Amino acid sequence: MLKSLTKFIFIILTFLILILIVSPFLFDKKKIVLLINEKIKSEFKFDVNFDEDINISLFPLPLIKLKDVNIEDNRQGLGVKIFEVEISSSW
């Protein structure tokens, strides 16, 4: 009984880890780029441009890496260039 329970738990954990590792490849990165741009523009009224080759990971924590980020606020005359930004969250 204990041996089968241990085996079951091991299989479930292995399956979950595999899903967390493979799932970033299943996301539509272009859609994520559009959603990020729309959210920043609607919330902060900034124009944000960044490289569309973003990195997404879910393990150990959800993380998005954006490269070559350009933020422009024409109302204030602000222009910022950032090499890389990491946006992370916790479970």
Short mmCIF file of C-alpha atoms in Angstrom, two decimals:
data_model
loop_
_atom_site.label_atom_id
_atom_site.label_comp_id
_atom_site.label_asym_id
_atom_site.label_seq_id
_atom_site.Cartn_x
_atom_site.Cartn_y
_atom_site.Cartn_z
CA MET A 1 0.00 0.00 0.00
CA LEU A 2 2.69 2.51 0.98
CA LYS A 3 4.81 1.58 -2.00
CA SER A 4 1.96 2.18 -4.46
CA LEU A 5 1.09 5.50 -2.79
CA THR A 6 4.71 6.65 -3.04
CA LYS A 7 4.81 5.64 -6.70
CA PHE A 8 1.57 7.52 -7.38
CA ILE A 9 2.84 10.69 -5.69
CA PHE A 10 6.12 10.47 -7.61
CA ILE A 11 4.28 10.14 -10.93
CA ILE A 12 2.00 13.10 -10.15
CA LEU A 13 4.93 15.33 -9.10
CA THR A 14 6.92 14.35 -12.19
CA PHE A 15 3.94 15.14 -14.40
CA LEU A 16 3.42 18.56 -12.77
CA ILE A 17 7.08 19.50 -13.11
CA LEU A 18 7.04 18.44 -16.75
CA ILE A 19 3.98 20.61 -17.39
CA LEU A 20 5.65 23.61 -15.75
CA ILE A 21 8.78 23.15 -17.86
CA VAL A 22 7.01 22.61 -21.20
CA SER A 23 4.13 25.08 -20.84
CA PRO A 24 6.08 28.28 -21.72
CA PHE A 25 6.61 26.88 -25.21
CA LEU A 26 2.85 26.63 -25.68
CA PHE A 27 2.12 30.34 -25.10
CA ASP A 28 1.58 32.73 -28.00
CA LYS A 29 4.37 35.24 -27.37
CA LYS A 30 3.03 37.80 -29.85
CA LYS A 31 -0.27 37.91 -27.99
CA ILE A 32 1.55 38.40 -24.69
CA VAL A 33 3.56 41.27 -26.21
CA LEU A 34 0.34 42.94 -27.38
CA LEU A 35 -1.32 42.47 -23.97
CA ILE A 36 1.68 43.97 -22.15
CA ASN A 37 1.80 46.96 -24.50
CA GLU A 38 -1.95 47.58 -24.21
CA LYS A 39 -1.92 47.33 -20.40
CA ILE A 40 0.99 49.75 -19.98
CA LYS A 41 -0.46 52.20 -22.48
CA SER A 42 -3.92 52.17 -20.86
CA GLU A 43 -2.67 52.35 -17.25
CA PHE A 44 0.31 54.70 -17.54
CA LYS A 45 -0.20 56.47 -20.92
CA PHE A 46 3.37 55.53 -21.98
CA ASP A 47 4.53 54.20 -25.31
CA VAL A 48 6.50 51.03 -24.64
CA ASN A 49 8.46 49.06 -27.21
CA PHE A 50 10.57 45.98 -26.60
CA ASP A 51 12.08 43.04 -28.42
CA GLU A 52 9.37 40.51 -29.24
CA ASP A 53 11.67 37.63 -28.33
CA ILE A 54 10.54 37.38 -24.71
CA ASN A 55 11.47 34.65 -22.26
CA ILE A 56 8.73 33.03 -20.21
CA SER A 57 9.18 30.54 -17.39
CA LEU A 58 6.81 29.15 -14.81
CA PHE A 59 9.23 27.19 -12.66
CA PRO A 60 10.21 27.84 -9.89
CA LEU A 61 8.27 31.15 -10.10
CA PRO A 62 6.35 32.77 -12.97
CA LEU A 63 8.78 35.07 -14.81
CA ILE A 64 8.78 37.15 -18.00
CA LYS A 65 12.01 38.69 -19.31
CA LEU A 66 11.77 41.62 -21.71
CA LYS A 67 14.82 42.85 -23.62
CA ASP A 68 15.62 46.24 -25.17
CA VAL A 69 12.73 48.07 -23.48
CA ASN A 70 12.10 51.65 -24.68
CA ILE A 71 9.67 53.76 -22.66
CA GLU A 72 8.54 57.12 -24.04
CA ASP A 73 6.21 59.69 -22.52
CA ASN A 74 5.77 62.45 -25.09
CA ARG A 75 3.68 64.56 -22.70
CA GLN A 76 6.57 64.86 -20.21
CA GLY A 77 9.43 64.55 -22.72
CA LEU A 78 10.62 61.35 -21.05
CA GLY A 79 12.59 58.66 -22.82
CA VAL A 80 14.11 55.64 -21.07
CA LYS A 81 16.00 52.69 -22.55
CA ILE A 82 16.42 49.54 -20.47
CA PHE A 83 18.56 46.58 -21.54
CA GLU A 84 16.53 43.89 -19.73
CA VAL A 85 13.51 43.80 -17.41
CA GLU A 86 12.38 40.83 -15.35
CA ILE A 87 8.77 40.70 -14.22
CA SER A 88 8.12 37.99 -11.68
CA SER A 89 5.35 36.85 -9.39
CA SER A 90 4.86 34.32 -6.68
CA TRP A 91 2.55 31.37 -6.58
#
